[in-house]
Structures are given as structure tokens and as C-alpha cells.
């Protein structure tokens, strides 16, 4: 059949090569463009005498609306007359893929078994034809990722629509690879970068089983992350990663697809970019800090995310190109929710924290140091507080001094932003290097009282990097007003007539909402010119790196009452 062969050749010419030459696939739009009413009529013309009891128009309509992939597979196998058997049985594309048992086609959904069996009973159908059909169907059924679907149970035999894949970063729980996906196979507006041919570039996170994990534990970890990401999909946020798809190839082979962050992560951004203290740049910084805080608030919100992240750090904050993100065209997005845990019981979740042994030590909160100590949502607040402090150091002095700070933290006793002293209750405090660097920031003339940068460091130290987490966070948000005295900021605590509950060690760590509210105040004050971004005084140059072994300058660990006034609101 010259016409059928011609269509066969067109199918071959339109094939795309995947990562493996053996995994060729026909793009979805090419299938629609090639299997048309005209091409189907032309191909079936030689078997027209067999259609005495079938209306050709109905058959063509059946193929073009319900069975393009079935027909293409038959054409590829030069068995196009058998489309009559599929038509009579009502076998459509949605019943693919199939395997075979002898001459019988076996769909993976039992619901479609009767139609498959009816097809296989057609005169002339053999086990050889069944084998050809089951082997060649994969060229025409590569999945299309849609916004309406999250979970894709797939078989290993699927020819995935990835044009190329390059190796990427391997983390503890998975490896992230850079993939280019054919533009016909993603029907989601994800705002990711595209290659020169318009094919979207995505991140493929392949989940990895740790050595001592049982099969059941691996599946539990994978499903936990999938549940968190699915919930995040229902409540999208500009500063939270949005998953494209969850692909389950087998019980032990699973991966997620995400938009690709062209500019890498926040740590890479700090290493590659030069900071500026002009108005537009600092406004961008505060817009991103506020956005990240709001994203964490949404994660923690029982009516939305209802989970904690558990591993916030600069490497897990991605940088996406976004023309609407301000002067840098960069939007920061919290990613890697692999350690996030959904809280099923809303009321209990706030008071009965979760536990996990998996976290990044440097950005972990003090409660992680106590074996068996459960973790509440404000664990994330400590971690983002560490990140904000690093952001501020980089903003003031650049990557070299940030590197010095990170080296100092790594070299400290615990390698964290906190230290320990078992004569205290609780036995934790800000580590010596963190305390010293906070002192350098507060002593910098550009961060004098009343500036946005001073309010930021005060927020970080007095509300975010706070050891106390139990007893609930204060119900009102502090307004941090700085002074230029040598004792550090004067903390003005605005309270209702009834005094706020602050224990002898100071205030409790802020909730994500309180953190966001305070950052939003600073940002609005900047926009409304009620707050200077930096002091008009010039910096005296790069600060001297703190010497090791010196006693703390007491920039963060003042007893209650020093530099503090309580103001009651009447």
C-alpha cells in the first residue's frame, strides 16, 4: 500500500530522538497533524470492500477523535486493516498501554479488559501481531504533563519525551538532573526557561534510597514528599517551588519534575554577584526576604500547607529569572521539600512538634541538638534567620566576608549558629562567632539606629535566632526601634495593657506570621520613606574578621532589662 507506506514514512520522519536512540517518540502534535481524516481515508481506501456493514465516515471519526495512537501503531506495523477490530470492540487510546498474553492484549487497567479481549478475537489476529502491537505502541504514547494531573504511574517501557538529560547535583535523598522536555508534552504554564527551539528545561529529581532504608520506608519517604508537593500545588506561591509532575516508574523508581532555576541557588548567587546598597537593590532584597517569610507562613498555615520544611538553607533557595522581580530580575523560591512533613492533626500539630534526624547541621535549630527532642514549625524560623543573617553580611561586605563568616561558624564547637553551655537553662545560646559578627554589623555606621538594615539585624537576633520555642509565641509583634548607644538597640515592646508573656530568658522565637509581619512593616516603611535604608555615614571599610577565642562582646546576650523599655498601649 503506497499510501500506507507514505504515512509510515511520515511517522518515521516526524519521530524525535530521546535520551536513547531506541526511545524515539512521536510528539503529540505531530500525531494529530499526521493522523487526519484525509490520511485515514487514504490509508483505509484499499480495505473499503471490507466495510460493507461499517460507515467509513464513522470509522474515520472514531480514529481521529479516540484512536490516533492505536491507528498509528497499526500503520507502523503495516497492520492497519485491524483498525476494524478495535473499532468494533470500542478499544481507544485511553486503554493503552497493553501487554500481551499469547494473542490476547492485556490492558493495565482491568476496566478495559473486555474491549481488549474482543479485539484479540478478530479473525486473523495472532500472537505475532499482538507482540508487534505491544512492542511498537510506545512510540506513540509518550506522556503529556498537564496542570490537571499530578501523579503519573508509568511503566519502564514508556519512551519519555526528554530530548536530552545532563547529570546534576546529587543530594542525600536524590539526584537532580537537567532535562529538556519536548514542548508538545508539557501543557503547564510554569514560567521555566526554554532552549533555542522553545522546548522547556526542567529539573528531574530522582529519589534515592539510602542504604539502611527498607523498601517500605523508601516508599513512605517518597509518598510523604509527594503529598507535601501536591498540597503546595493547590496553594501556589511565588516563593514556593511548584511541582510539574510526580512520576512513579516502579515502587523503587520515582522522580519529580520541577521548573529549572536558571540562576542556580542563593549560595551560588552570593558567590557570583556583587551586592549594592543603592535604594533599588535593597528594596529588592527586602521584597525577597518578605516573600520568603510569607512562603514559610503559608507552609505552616493549617488551612494551606500545614507542614514544616525542615531543611531551609541557601542551597535550597533557588533563583528564577523573573522580569517582574525588581532590579535583579531574580525571584527567590524555597525548594527541596523532601524533609517537609505534613501535620495531619491541625490542633495537635501546633503543640506536638515532629521529629526527624535528617537536617543540615549548620542551619539546624538548637532543639535539633537534643536527642528525641521534637521539632515545631518555628524550627524553620531559626533556619531562615540564619540565611537572613548571611544575606545581610553579604549585602554589607560581599562574598569574601560571607565566606569568612561561614568558615568561622563551621569551625565553632558545634558547627552551627548556636553554642551550648550546660550551666544555662536551656543550655543553648548564639555561638561565639555569630555573636561577634552581629557585633560587627551593629557597629557598622551604615546600620545605625533607625535604618532598615538595623531593624533587620535586630529582628534576626531578637526574634528569629531565639532559643526559646516552648510556651507559644507572643501574640503581638514587636516594633524594634534602634538607638545609637554602645549597648545596642533599645527594644521597645508594644503591649496591650496586660503585659505580654516573656520569660526570664527573653522572648520566644517568632512564628512565621510574626516574622512576615515585621518584615512587611520594614518594607512598607522603606517604600513610604518613613525609614532610611542605610545611614548616610560611610562605612569605615571592610571590618576586621573577629579573632578566635575572645570573649563575646555581648551584642546578643544581654540580660532582660538592659536597653529594654516596656510601653503599654492605652
mmCIF file of N, CA and C in Angstrom, residues 68 106 122 309 448 522 557 569:
data_model
loop_
_atom_site.group_PDB
_atom_site.id
_atom_site.type_symbol
_atom_site.label_atom_id
_atom_site.label_comp_id
_atom_site.label_asym_id
_atom_site.label_seq_id
_atom_site.Cartn_x
_atom_site.Cartn_y
_atom_site.Cartn_z
ATOM 1 N N UNK A 68 -6.103 7.698 17.656
ATOM 2 C CA UNK A 68 -4.970 8.067 16.797
ATOM 3 C C UNK A 68 -3.740 7.208 17.081
ATOM 4 N N UNK A 106 -3.535 -7.318 26.873
ATOM 5 C CA UNK A 106 -3.863 -7.207 28.296
ATOM 6 C C UNK A 106 -3.633 -5.769 28.744
ATOM 7 N N UNK A 122 -10.586 -11.138 16.861
ATOM 8 C CA UNK A 122 -10.852 -10.877 15.457
ATOM 9 C C UNK A 122 -10.133 -11.906 14.576
ATOM 10 N N UNK A 309 9.101 22.785 56.735
ATOM 11 C CA UNK A 309 10.044 22.429 55.685
ATOM 12 C C UNK A 309 11.120 21.500 56.225
ATOM 13 N N UNK A 448 23.245 52.114 61.483
ATOM 14 C CA UNK A 448 22.935 52.848 62.712
ATOM 15 C C UNK A 448 21.434 52.858 62.968
ATOM 16 N N UNK A 522 8.821 46.824 57.779
ATOM 17 C CA UNK A 522 10.074 47.467 57.346
ATOM 18 C C UNK A 522 9.989 47.816 55.867
ATOM 19 N N UNK A 557 23.493 38.742 73.920
ATOM 20 C CA UNK A 557 23.094 38.023 75.128
ATOM 21 C C UNK A 557 23.000 38.954 76.332
ATOM 22 N N UNK A 569 0.155 50.089 75.712
ATOM 23 C CA UNK A 569 -0.727 50.842 74.823
ATOM 24 C C UNK A 569 -2.049 51.062 75.528
#
